[in-house]
Coordinates of C-alpha atoms in Angstrom, one line a residue:
Chain A
M1 CA 108.5 -93.1 104.2
A2 CA 107.0 -92.9 107.8
G3 CA 108.7 -89.7 109.8
S4 CA 110.8 -91.5 112.5
G5 CA 109.0 -94.8 111.8
E6 CA 105.8 -93.6 113.5
F7 CA 102.7 -95.1 112.2
V8 CA 98.8 -95.0 112.9
V9 CA 95.8 -97.4 112.6
G10 CA 92.5 -96.3 111.3
L11 CA 89.4 -98.4 112.2
D12 CA 86.0 -97.9 110.6
L13 CA 83.6 -99.9 112.6
G14 CA 80.3 -100.7 110.7
G15 CA 77.3 -102.9 111.1
T16 CA 78.8 -105.3 108.3
F17 CA 82.3 -104.6 107.9
L18 CA 85.5 -103.5 109.8
K19 CA 87.5 -101.3 107.5
Y20 CA 91.0 -100.4 108.6
A21 CA 94.3 -98.5 107.5
L22 CA 97.7 -98.3 108.4
G23 CA 99.8 -95.0 107.6
T24 CA 101.6 -92.0 108.7
L25 CA 100.9 -89.3 110.7
K26 CA 100.6 -87.2 107.8
G27 CA 98.1 -89.6 106.4
E28 CA 99.8 -91.6 103.8
I29 CA 98.1 -94.9 103.8
Y30 CA 101.0 -98.1 103.6
H31 CA 98.0 -100.9 104.0
K32 CA 94.4 -101.3 103.9
G33 CA 92.3 -104.0 104.6
K34 CA 88.4 -105.2 105.3
K35 CA 87.1 -108.1 107.3
P36 CA 83.5 -109.0 108.6
S37 CA 82.7 -107.0 111.5
K38 CA 80.5 -109.8 113.1
G39 CA 78.1 -106.7 114.0
E40 CA 75.3 -109.2 114.8
E41 CA 77.5 -111.2 117.4
S42 CA 78.8 -110.5 120.8
K43 CA 80.9 -107.6 121.8
E44 CA 83.8 -110.1 122.6
A45 CA 83.7 -111.4 118.8
I46 CA 83.4 -107.4 117.6
F47 CA 86.6 -106.9 119.2
G48 CA 88.1 -110.2 118.3
V49 CA 87.9 -108.5 114.8
I50 CA 89.2 -105.2 115.5
F51 CA 92.3 -107.1 117.2
E52 CA 93.2 -109.3 114.0
A53 CA 93.2 -106.0 112.4
I54 CA 95.2 -104.2 114.9
D55 CA 97.6 -107.3 114.9
E56 CA 98.1 -107.2 111.2
C57 CA 98.9 -103.4 111.0
I58 CA 101.4 -103.8 113.8
A59 CA 103.1 -106.4 111.9
I60 CA 103.2 -104.3 108.5
A61 CA 104.5 -101.3 110.6
K62 CA 107.3 -103.6 111.9
E63 CA 108.2 -104.7 108.6
N64 CA 108.5 -101.3 107.6
G65 CA 110.9 -100.3 110.2
G66 CA 108.3 -98.7 112.6
S67 CA 105.9 -99.1 115.4
V68 CA 102.0 -97.9 115.8
V69 CA 102.0 -95.0 118.0
A70 CA 98.3 -94.2 118.1
M71 CA 94.9 -95.8 116.6
G72 CA 91.6 -94.1 116.0
L73 CA 88.2 -95.6 115.6
G74 CA 85.0 -94.6 114.0
S75 CA 81.8 -96.0 115.0
P76 CA 77.9 -96.2 114.8
G77 CA 76.3 -94.7 117.7
A78 CA 77.3 -92.2 120.5
V79 CA 80.7 -91.8 121.7
H80 CA 81.9 -90.6 124.9
F81 CA 85.2 -89.0 123.5
D82 CA 86.8 -88.6 126.8
L83 CA 86.4 -91.9 128.0
G84 CA 86.4 -93.7 124.4
K85 CA 83.3 -95.5 125.3
L86 CA 80.1 -96.2 123.6
M87 CA 76.8 -94.7 124.9
G88 CA 73.7 -96.3 124.7
N89 CA 72.3 -98.3 121.8
T90 CA 73.6 -99.0 118.1
P91 CA 71.6 -100.0 115.7
N92 CA 73.1 -102.9 113.4
L93 CA 75.4 -103.9 116.4
P94 CA 73.2 -105.3 119.3
D95 CA 75.7 -106.4 121.8
W96 CA 78.0 -103.2 121.1
G97 CA 76.0 -100.9 122.9
D98 CA 78.4 -99.5 125.7
A99 CA 81.6 -101.1 124.6
D100 CA 84.8 -99.9 126.3
V101 CA 86.8 -99.2 123.1
K102 CA 89.5 -97.1 124.7
G103 CA 89.9 -99.2 128.0
T104 CA 89.8 -102.7 126.1
I105 CA 92.1 -101.8 123.4
E106 CA 94.8 -99.9 125.6
Q107 CA 94.9 -102.8 128.1
K108 CA 95.9 -105.4 125.5
Y109 CA 98.2 -103.1 123.2
N110 CA 99.6 -100.1 125.5
I111 CA 99.0 -98.0 122.5
P112 CA 96.6 -95.1 122.8
I113 CA 93.1 -95.0 121.0
W114 CA 90.4 -92.5 120.4
A115 CA 87.2 -93.4 119.6
D116 CA 84.5 -91.1 117.9
N117 CA 81.0 -91.1 116.2
D118 CA 81.2 -92.2 112.5
A119 CA 80.0 -88.9 111.2
N120 CA 82.3 -86.8 113.0
V121 CA 85.2 -89.1 111.7
M122 CA 83.6 -89.1 108.0
T123 CA 83.8 -84.9 108.8
L124 CA 87.4 -85.0 109.5
A125 CA 88.4 -86.9 107.0
E126 CA 86.6 -85.0 104.1
S127 CA 88.1 -81.7 105.9
R128 CA 91.7 -83.1 106.2
Q129 CA 91.9 -85.1 102.8
G130 CA 88.7 -84.9 101.0
A131 CA 86.1 -82.3 99.6
A132 CA 87.1 -79.6 102.4
K133 CA 90.7 -80.0 102.9
G134 CA 91.8 -76.8 104.2
C135 CA 88.5 -75.8 105.4
E136 CA 88.0 -74.4 108.9
Q137 CA 84.4 -74.4 109.2
V138 CA 82.6 -77.2 107.5
I139 CA 79.4 -78.7 107.9
A140 CA 79.2 -82.3 106.5
I141 CA 75.9 -84.5 106.3
T142 CA 75.0 -87.9 105.1
L143 CA 72.2 -89.1 103.1
G144 CA 71.4 -92.5 104.0
T145 CA 69.0 -94.5 106.0
G146 CA 69.3 -91.7 108.4
I147 CA 70.5 -88.2 108.2
G148 CA 74.0 -87.7 109.8
G149 CA 75.8 -85.0 110.5
G150 CA 79.2 -83.5 111.2
I151 CA 80.6 -80.2 112.3
M152 CA 84.0 -78.5 112.4
V153 CA 84.3 -75.2 113.8
N154 CA 87.7 -73.3 114.1
N155 CA 89.3 -76.5 112.4
Q156 CA 88.2 -78.8 115.2
I157 CA 85.0 -81.4 115.3
Y158 CA 82.2 -79.9 117.5
R159 CA 81.0 -82.6 119.7
G160 CA 78.9 -80.8 122.1
T161 CA 78.5 -80.9 126.1
N162 CA 77.5 -84.5 126.2
Y163 CA 78.9 -85.6 122.7
A164 CA 75.1 -85.4 121.5
G165 CA 75.5 -82.4 119.2
A166 CA 75.7 -82.3 115.7
E167 CA 72.6 -84.2 115.0
L168 CA 71.6 -82.3 111.9
G169 CA 69.3 -84.8 110.8
H170 CA 67.2 -83.5 113.7
V171 CA 66.8 -80.3 112.7
S172 CA 63.3 -79.2 112.4
I173 CA 61.9 -78.1 109.1
D174 CA 58.1 -77.9 109.9
Y175 CA 57.0 -77.5 113.4
N176 CA 53.5 -78.7 112.6
G177 CA 55.4 -81.6 110.6
R178 CA 55.9 -85.3 110.6
P179 CA 56.7 -86.8 113.9
C180 CA 60.0 -88.1 114.2
N181 CA 61.6 -91.4 115.9
C182 CA 63.5 -89.4 118.3
G183 CA 60.2 -88.0 119.7
G184 CA 60.7 -84.4 117.8
T185 CA 58.2 -83.2 115.1
G186 CA 59.5 -82.2 111.5
C187 CA 63.0 -83.3 111.4
V188 CA 64.7 -83.1 108.0
E189 CA 65.3 -86.7 108.2
Q190 CA 61.8 -87.5 107.8
Y191 CA 61.9 -85.6 104.4
A192 CA 65.1 -86.2 102.6
S193 CA 66.4 -89.5 104.1
A194 CA 66.6 -92.5 101.7
P195 CA 63.4 -94.0 103.3
S196 CA 61.8 -90.7 103.4
M197 CA 62.3 -90.3 99.6
V198 CA 61.0 -93.9 98.9
R199 CA 58.1 -93.2 101.1
N200 CA 57.3 -89.8 99.1
F201 CA 57.8 -91.4 95.6
V202 CA 55.5 -94.1 96.5
E203 CA 52.8 -92.1 98.1
K204 CA 52.7 -90.5 94.9
L205 CA 52.4 -93.4 92.7
T206 CA 49.6 -94.8 95.1
K207 CA 47.4 -91.4 94.8
N208 CA 48.1 -91.5 90.9
S209 CA 47.0 -95.0 90.7
T210 CA 50.2 -95.8 89.3
P211 CA 51.7 -99.5 89.8
V212 CA 54.5 -99.1 92.1
P213 CA 57.6 -100.8 91.1
E214 CA 59.1 -103.9 93.0
N215 CA 62.0 -103.0 95.7
V216 CA 61.8 -99.2 94.9
T217 CA 65.3 -97.5 96.0
T218 CA 66.4 -94.1 95.8
K219 CA 68.4 -95.3 92.5
T220 CA 65.1 -96.2 91.2
I221 CA 64.0 -92.8 91.6
F222 CA 66.9 -90.9 90.3
E223 CA 66.7 -93.7 87.1
M224 CA 63.2 -92.6 86.7
A225 CA 63.7 -89.0 87.0
A226 CA 66.4 -89.0 84.1
K227 CA 63.9 -90.4 82.2
G228 CA 61.6 -87.6 82.6
D229 CA 59.1 -89.3 85.4
K230 CA 57.0 -86.4 86.9
D231 CA 56.4 -88.3 90.1
A232 CA 60.3 -89.2 90.7
L233 CA 61.3 -85.4 89.7
D234 CA 58.7 -83.9 92.1
T235 CA 60.4 -86.5 94.8
I236 CA 63.6 -85.2 94.4
D237 CA 62.6 -81.5 94.1
E238 CA 60.8 -82.1 97.5
T239 CA 63.9 -83.7 98.9
C240 CA 66.1 -80.4 97.8
V241 CA 63.4 -78.3 99.2
T242 CA 63.2 -79.9 102.5
L243 CA 67.2 -80.3 102.8
G244 CA 68.1 -77.1 101.5
S245 CA 65.9 -75.6 104.1
A246 CA 67.4 -77.5 106.6
L247 CA 70.9 -76.3 105.5
A248 CA 69.8 -72.7 105.3
S249 CA 69.1 -72.6 108.8
I250 CA 72.4 -74.4 109.5
V251 CA 74.2 -71.6 107.1
N252 CA 72.5 -69.0 109.1
I253 CA 73.9 -70.3 112.2
F254 CA 77.5 -71.6 111.3
N255 CA 78.6 -69.3 108.1
P256 CA 80.6 -72.2 106.9
Q257 CA 83.1 -72.4 104.0
M258 CA 82.0 -75.7 103.1
I259 CA 78.8 -78.0 102.9
V260 CA 79.6 -81.5 102.1
I261 CA 77.0 -84.3 101.3
G262 CA 77.9 -87.8 101.5
G263 CA 76.2 -90.8 102.1
G264 CA 74.6 -93.4 99.5
V265 CA 72.0 -90.8 98.4
A266 CA 74.7 -88.3 97.5
D267 CA 76.1 -90.6 94.7
A268 CA 72.9 -89.4 92.9
G269 CA 75.2 -86.8 91.5
E270 CA 76.3 -83.4 90.6
E271 CA 72.8 -82.1 89.4
F272 CA 71.4 -83.3 92.6
M273 CA 74.0 -81.3 94.5
K274 CA 73.4 -78.3 92.4
Q275 CA 69.7 -78.6 93.0
I276 CA 70.1 -78.4 96.7
F277 CA 72.7 -75.7 96.7
N278 CA 70.1 -73.7 94.9
V279 CA 67.6 -73.9 97.4
V280 CA 70.2 -73.1 100.1
K281 CA 71.2 -70.0 98.1
K282 CA 67.4 -69.0 98.0
R283 CA 67.1 -69.4 101.6
A284 CA 69.9 -68.5 103.5
I285 CA 70.9 -65.0 104.5
S286 CA 73.4 -63.4 101.9
P287 CA 76.4 -62.6 104.3
A288 CA 76.6 -66.2 105.2
L289 CA 76.3 -67.4 101.7
K290 CA 79.3 -65.5 100.4
G291 CA 82.3 -68.0 99.4
L292 CA 80.1 -70.8 100.7
K293 CA 80.4 -74.0 98.5
L294 CA 78.1 -77.2 98.6
V295 CA 80.1 -80.2 97.4
K296 CA 79.8 -84.0 97.0
A297 CA 82.0 -85.9 99.4
Q298 CA 85.3 -87.2 97.9
L299 CA 86.4 -90.1 100.1
G300 CA 83.2 -92.4 99.8
N301 CA 83.9 -95.7 101.4
D302 CA 87.4 -94.8 102.6
A303 CA 86.3 -91.9 104.8
G304 CA 86.0 -93.7 107.9
M305 CA 89.3 -95.1 107.9
I306 CA 90.9 -92.2 106.8
G307 CA 89.0 -90.1 109.3
A308 CA 90.0 -92.7 112.0
M309 CA 94.1 -92.6 111.0
S310 CA 93.7 -88.3 111.1
L311 CA 91.6 -88.5 114.5
A312 CA 94.7 -90.9 115.8
A313 CA 97.5 -88.7 114.7
E314 CA 95.8 -85.3 115.6
M315 CA 95.3 -86.5 119.4
Y316 CA 98.7 -87.9 119.0
E317 CA 100.4 -84.9 118.3
M318 CA 98.2 -82.9 120.6
K319 CA 99.3 -84.9 123.7
K320 CA 102.7 -85.6 123.0
Chain B
M1 CA 92.0 -52.5 143.6
A2 CA 92.8 -52.6 139.7
G3 CA 96.0 -55.2 139.8
S4 CA 98.8 -53.5 138.5
G5 CA 96.7 -50.4 137.7
E6 CA 95.3 -51.9 134.3
F7 CA 91.9 -50.8 133.2
V8 CA 89.5 -51.7 130.3
V9 CA 86.8 -49.8 128.8
G10 CA 83.5 -51.5 127.8
L11 CA 81.0 -49.4 125.1
D12 CA 77.9 -50.2 124.4
L13 CA 76.4 -48.4 121.2
G14 CA 72.8 -48.0 120.6
G15 CA 70.7 -46.4 118.3
T16 CA 69.6 -44.0 121.8
F17 CA 72.3 -44.3 123.9
L18 CA 76.1 -45.2 124.5
K19 CA 76.3 -46.9 127.5
Y20 CA 80.1 -47.1 128.9
A21 CA 81.9 -48.7 131.8
L22 CA 85.4 -48.4 133.2
G23 CA 86.7 -51.5 135.0
T24 CA 89.4 -53.8 135.9
L25 CA 90.6 -56.5 133.7
K26 CA 88.9 -59.1 136.0
G27 CA 85.7 -57.4 135.2
E28 CA 84.8 -55.2 138.4
I29 CA 83.2 -52.0 137.3
Y30 CA 84.9 -48.7 138.9
H31 CA 82.6 -46.1 136.9
K32 CA 79.6 -46.4 134.8
G33 CA 78.1 -43.9 132.2
K34 CA 75.5 -43.2 129.5
K35 CA 75.0 -40.5 126.8
P36 CA 72.7 -40.1 123.8
S37 CA 74.5 -41.8 121.0
K38 CA 73.7 -39.4 118.2
G39 CA 72.7 -42.4 116.6
E40 CA 70.7 -40.7 113.7
E41 CA 73.7 -38.2 113.0
S42 CA 76.9 -38.9 111.2
K43 CA 79.5 -41.1 111.7
E44 CA 81.8 -38.2 113.1
A45 CA 79.2 -37.2 115.8
I46 CA 78.9 -40.7 116.9
F47 CA 82.5 -41.0 117.1
G48 CA 82.5 -37.6 119.0
V49 CA 80.4 -39.3 121.7
I50 CA 82.4 -42.1 121.9
F51 CA 85.6 -40.2 122.3
E52 CA 83.8 -38.3 125.2
A53 CA 83.0 -41.3 127.2
I54 CA 86.7 -42.8 126.5
D55 CA 88.2 -39.4 127.7
E56 CA 85.9 -39.7 130.5
C57 CA 87.2 -43.3 131.5
I58 CA 90.7 -42.5 130.7
A59 CA 90.7 -39.6 133.3
I60 CA 89.2 -41.8 136.1
A61 CA 91.7 -44.6 135.3
K62 CA 94.4 -41.8 135.9
E63 CA 93.0 -40.8 139.1
N64 CA 92.8 -44.2 140.4
G65 CA 96.6 -44.8 139.6
G66 CA 96.2 -46.6 136.6
S67 CA 95.5 -46.6 132.8
V68 CA 93.4 -47.9 130.1
V69 CA 95.2 -50.9 128.4
A70 CA 91.9 -52.1 126.1
M71 CA 88.7 -51.5 125.0
G72 CA 85.7 -52.9 123.8
L73 CA 82.8 -52.0 121.8
G74 CA 79.6 -53.7 120.9
S75 CA 77.6 -52.3 117.8
P76 CA 74.5 -53.2 116.1
G77 CA 75.0 -54.7 112.9
A78 CA 77.5 -57.1 111.3
V79 CA 81.0 -56.2 112.3
H80 CA 84.2 -57.7 111.1
F81 CA 86.1 -58.9 114.2
D82 CA 89.4 -58.9 112.7
L83 CA 89.4 -55.6 111.0
G84 CA 87.1 -53.8 113.9
K85 CA 85.0 -52.5 111.1
L86 CA 81.0 -52.3 110.7
M87 CA 80.1 -54.1 107.7
G88 CA 76.9 -53.0 105.7
N89 CA 74.0 -51.4 107.1
T90 CA 73.2 -50.6 110.8
P91 CA 69.4 -50.0 111.4
N92 CA 69.0 -47.1 113.6
L93 CA 72.4 -45.7 113.3
P94 CA 72.0 -44.8 109.2
D95 CA 75.4 -43.6 109.0
W96 CA 77.3 -45.6 111.1
G97 CA 77.1 -48.6 108.0
D98 CA 80.9 -49.2 107.6
A99 CA 82.4 -47.2 110.5
D100 CA 86.3 -48.0 111.2
V101 CA 86.1 -48.5 114.9
K102 CA 89.8 -50.0 115.2
G103 CA 91.2 -47.5 112.9
T104 CA 89.6 -44.6 114.0
I105 CA 89.9 -45.1 117.9
E106 CA 93.4 -46.8 117.8
Q107 CA 94.6 -43.9 116.0
K108 CA 93.7 -41.6 118.4
Y109 CA 94.1 -43.1 121.6
N110 CA 96.9 -45.7 120.8
I111 CA 95.2 -48.3 122.8
P112 CA 93.9 -51.4 121.5
I113 CA 90.1 -51.9 120.8
W114 CA 87.9 -54.6 119.7
A115 CA 84.8 -54.3 118.2
D116 CA 82.0 -57.3 117.9
N117 CA 78.4 -57.6 117.0
D118 CA 75.7 -56.5 120.1
A119 CA 74.3 -60.2 120.4
N120 CA 78.0 -61.6 120.7
V121 CA 78.9 -59.0 123.4
M122 CA 75.7 -59.8 125.4
T123 CA 76.4 -63.6 125.1
L124 CA 79.8 -63.2 126.1
A125 CA 78.7 -60.9 129.3
E126 CA 76.1 -63.5 129.9
S127 CA 78.8 -66.5 129.8
R128 CA 81.4 -64.6 131.9
Q129 CA 79.2 -62.4 134.5
G130 CA 75.5 -63.6 134.3
A131 CA 73.3 -66.1 133.6
A132 CA 75.7 -68.9 132.2
K133 CA 78.6 -68.1 134.1
G134 CA 81.1 -71.0 133.9
C135 CA 79.3 -72.6 130.7
E136 CA 81.5 -73.3 127.9
Q137 CA 78.8 -74.2 125.4
V138 CA 76.0 -71.3 125.5
I139 CA 73.2 -70.4 123.2
A140 CA 72.0 -66.9 123.6
I141 CA 68.9 -65.4 122.2
T142 CA 67.4 -62.0 122.4
L143 CA 63.9 -61.4 121.7
G144 CA 62.9 -58.2 120.7
T145 CA 62.0 -56.2 117.7
G146 CA 64.1 -59.0 115.9
I147 CA 65.6 -62.3 117.3
G148 CA 69.1 -61.8 117.6
G149 CA 71.5 -64.7 118.7
G150 CA 74.8 -65.4 120.0
I151 CA 76.8 -68.9 120.1
M152 CA 79.7 -69.9 122.8
V153 CA 81.2 -72.9 121.8
N154 CA 84.3 -74.3 123.5
N155 CA 84.2 -71.1 125.8
Q156 CA 84.9 -69.0 122.9
I157 CA 82.3 -66.5 120.8
Y158 CA 81.5 -68.5 117.4
R159 CA 81.4 -66.0 114.6
G160 CA 81.4 -67.6 111.4
T161 CA 83.9 -67.5 108.3
N162 CA 82.4 -63.8 107.3
Y163 CA 81.6 -63.0 111.0
A164 CA 77.9 -63.7 109.6
G165 CA 76.7 -67.2 111.7
A166 CA 74.8 -67.0 115.0
E167 CA 72.0 -65.5 112.9
L168 CA 69.6 -67.7 115.3
G169 CA 66.3 -65.6 114.5
H170 CA 66.7 -66.9 110.8
V171 CA 66.2 -70.5 111.8
S172 CA 63.4 -71.7 109.8
I173 CA 60.7 -73.6 111.9
D174 CA 58.7 -73.8 108.6
Y175 CA 59.6 -74.5 104.9
N176 CA 56.4 -73.8 103.5
G177 CA 55.7 -70.6 106.1
R178 CA 55.7 -67.1 106.2
P179 CA 58.5 -65.2 104.1
C180 CA 61.0 -63.4 106.0
N181 CA 62.8 -60.0 105.6
C182 CA 66.1 -61.7 105.1
G183 CA 64.7 -63.7 102.0
G184 CA 64.1 -66.8 103.8
T185 CA 60.8 -68.6 104.5
G186 CA 59.4 -69.5 107.8
C187 CA 62.3 -67.7 110.0
V188 CA 61.4 -68.0 113.7
E189 CA 61.8 -64.2 113.9
Q190 CA 58.7 -64.3 112.0
Y191 CA 56.7 -66.1 114.4
A192 CA 58.5 -65.2 118.1
S193 CA 59.7 -61.7 118.0
A194 CA 57.7 -58.5 119.5
P195 CA 56.2 -57.7 116.4
S196 CA 55.2 -60.9 115.1
M197 CA 53.7 -61.6 118.7
V198 CA 51.6 -58.6 118.5
R199 CA 50.4 -59.3 114.6
N200 CA 49.6 -62.8 115.7
F201 CA 47.5 -61.2 118.9
V202 CA 45.9 -58.7 116.5
E203 CA 45.0 -61.2 113.9
K204 CA 43.2 -63.6 116.6
L205 CA 41.2 -60.1 117.7
T206 CA 40.2 -59.3 114.4
K207 CA 39.2 -63.0 113.5
N208 CA 37.1 -62.8 116.8
S209 CA 35.5 -59.3 115.8
T210 CA 37.2 -58.1 119.1
P211 CA 38.2 -54.6 119.2
V212 CA 41.8 -54.5 119.3
P213 CA 43.2 -52.1 122.1
E214 CA 45.2 -48.8 120.9
N215 CA 48.8 -49.4 121.0
V216 CA 49.4 -53.1 121.7
T217 CA 52.4 -54.3 122.9
T218 CA 54.0 -57.7 123.9
K219 CA 53.3 -56.3 127.4
T220 CA 49.5 -56.0 126.8
I221 CA 49.5 -59.3 125.7
F222 CA 51.3 -60.6 129.0
E223 CA 48.8 -58.6 131.1
M224 CA 45.7 -59.7 129.1
A225 CA 47.0 -63.1 129.4
A226 CA 47.4 -63.0 133.3
K227 CA 43.9 -61.9 133.6
G228 CA 42.8 -65.1 131.6
D229 CA 42.4 -63.7 128.1
K230 CA 42.1 -66.7 125.5
D231 CA 43.7 -64.7 122.5
A232 CA 46.6 -63.6 124.6
L233 CA 47.1 -67.0 126.3
D234 CA 46.7 -68.7 122.9
T235 CA 49.4 -66.1 121.2
I236 CA 51.9 -66.9 124.0
D237 CA 51.5 -70.4 123.9
E238 CA 52.2 -70.2 120.1
T239 CA 55.1 -67.9 120.3
C240 CA 56.4 -70.8 122.9
V241 CA 55.6 -73.6 120.2
T242 CA 57.7 -71.8 117.5
L243 CA 60.4 -70.6 119.3
G244 CA 61.0 -73.6 121.3
S245 CA 60.9 -75.6 117.9
A246 CA 63.7 -73.3 116.7
L247 CA 65.5 -74.2 120.3
A248 CA 65.2 -77.7 120.0
S249 CA 66.9 -78.0 116.7
I250 CA 69.4 -75.5 118.0
V251 CA 69.7 -78.2 121.2
N252 CA 70.3 -80.9 118.7
I253 CA 72.8 -79.1 116.7
F254 CA 75.0 -77.8 119.9
N255 CA 74.1 -80.0 122.7
P256 CA 74.5 -76.7 124.8
Q257 CA 75.1 -76.2 128.9
M258 CA 72.6 -73.4 128.7
I259 CA 70.0 -71.4 126.7
V260 CA 69.9 -67.9 127.8
I261 CA 66.9 -65.5 126.7
G262 CA 67.3 -61.7 126.8
G263 CA 65.8 -58.8 125.0
G264 CA 62.4 -57.1 126.0
V265 CA 60.3 -60.0 125.6
A266 CA 62.0 -62.1 128.2
D267 CA 61.0 -59.7 130.9
A268 CA 57.8 -61.4 130.7
G269 CA 59.3 -63.6 133.8
E270 CA 59.8 -67.1 134.8
E271 CA 56.7 -68.7 133.8
F272 CA 57.2 -68.0 129.9
M273 CA 60.7 -69.1 130.2
K274 CA 59.2 -72.5 131.6
Q275 CA 56.6 -72.7 128.8
I276 CA 59.2 -72.2 126.4
F277 CA 61.7 -74.9 128.0
N278 CA 58.7 -77.6 128.0
V279 CA 58.5 -77.2 124.3
V280 CA 62.2 -77.6 124.0
K281 CA 62.2 -80.6 126.3
K282 CA 59.0 -82.2 124.2
R283 CA 61.0 -81.8 120.9
A284 CA 64.8 -82.0 121.2
I285 CA 67.0 -85.5 121.4
S286 CA 67.0 -86.8 124.9
P287 CA 71.1 -87.1 125.1
A288 CA 71.0 -83.5 124.2
L289 CA 68.8 -82.2 126.7
K290 CA 70.7 -83.7 129.6
G291 CA 71.5 -81.3 132.0
L292 CA 70.4 -78.4 129.8
K293 CA 69.3 -75.5 131.4
L294 CA 66.9 -72.5 129.9
V295 CA 67.2 -69.4 131.9
K296 CA 66.5 -65.2 131.7
A297 CA 69.2 -63.2 131.0
Q298 CA 70.4 -61.6 134.1
L299 CA 72.3 -58.6 133.1
G300 CA 69.7 -56.6 131.5
N301 CA 71.0 -53.2 130.2
D302 CA 74.3 -53.7 131.5
A303 CA 75.1 -56.7 129.2
G304 CA 76.4 -54.5 126.2
M305 CA 79.0 -52.8 128.5
I306 CA 79.9 -55.7 130.5
G307 CA 80.3 -58.0 127.6
A308 CA 82.4 -55.2 125.6
M309 CA 84.8 -55.1 128.9
S310 CA 84.9 -58.7 129.0
L311 CA 85.9 -58.8 125.3
A312 CA 88.7 -56.0 125.9
A313 CA 90.1 -58.0 128.8
E314 CA 90.5 -61.4 127.4
M315 CA 91.8 -60.2 123.8
Y316 CA 94.1 -58.0 125.9
E317 CA 95.3 -60.9 128.1
M318 CA 95.2 -63.2 125.0
K319 CA 97.5 -60.8 122.8
K320 CA 100.0 -59.8 125.8

């Protein structure tokens, strides 16, 4: 039962789907849903989908004798946390750019909502209910098309002065290295993201005049490595060295309790996690390694909506 | 006048000197002093010097109609902040290793004392009374024999889980780079610290068969650069690129308001600061650069005792 009938809604907006959940302030989920997010359409169309999800959750809260007291939303892109507004472009949601999440939703529902970047929301979810439950200093990274990051210090998400911090994919591992889309040089995203892994692998095959299989993905690489393919194994080794090197610097900076790795590439499994951690252990300073754990994210695709629920619940309790 | 006669003592312990100050909770200094720290001698000898300094400050507080209510101490080495104890070795103070600062001093004086790492104390000083006054997100680095670091997030010094964080000299800028004493690879300390600068410069001279001047220091390098010496200019350029690359990663992580650079090498002046900042601006992501300043530390040799006073005052007010 929800304590005093108070419910929260967590919304996880992506380019393809909006995932959402209704739950208690303590994080128990009453109801989950998923709708096409209309990410390619107008801001109004996307808000329309969000409204449908909220309406559904409010109705279910009512059926359960309660009401929605706060909402949270995780979104791709940079989010001005105090204003609840998107800042600048959002890849995959071309018209979502400067969406006023807080203004639009609070005006319609008169229920407070907090919006945050999706990597921050995932970090919050893993720290409250997932792999890093109970930890106050957590580094989370997502390995996918890009490398995203979230930082929890002293039990709170760290966002930076202009909400532009925690860009852990843009930690440089080589000051003379590959140019990055961000304008930087040698960013780890250029070495250890999914497309970079594929590029590294294809380069090796081409160099050896080995035929390149069609539609290579990181899954292909891990499958071929499992069969002992040397190029695939070397590609994975290099990914671990480059990612581990960036993480070692991050460990020397934060001395965290836990590193959580999520995103599609992390599904490669425990052996991959172990291999990354071995590089970190070899490269970071020993006092900062004491007690450190490196683990795979636990909440998978639910992390966004769970984190958005946690955000809503925590901000609601704080402002009360 | 000290408000209600409450004074704090700030102690800055180094290998050569103990610097100390008596002041108000608001940071006004009433009295400053400096004594040889007996860093090469026993723990008891060092504590003896600290006791003399405290006795002197207590007497002056009394003369001014007040009393010392809290003390702070900055020390080289890793400090367990909650226990007020040194952890592990302290270069230049061979016997100071696991000194129990809090236990020893509180037992003798029955006045609360807080001890912290000297780079943290310097960061606090610059953030409260120096170059970064009023900033809540600050990165401080000291360029000297090593590269030290301090991090202020949300207006508080960030220490890490085991007080082993903020090792900004051990951010790697090249995952295939120079081995570091810490066991890591490519740490920026191996490129941009004073000895590394000298080493880079001497290597260039040797390569060109140019005679190496006696007792080269970073000062020699900056002086020769001012006269247009190409090797000296190149050495400084490389220092800025390597240091700037590490700082760009740190900016992408923290999105700070201010970077403060202190330590002996920072005395090279404004042009050097500008050149480092240009590298950071070229390499960091643009949203994280918005409003960022990079400046030289202001408090110089007084930073330690001022920061130790601030630490005492802030912890006293918090615990009250």
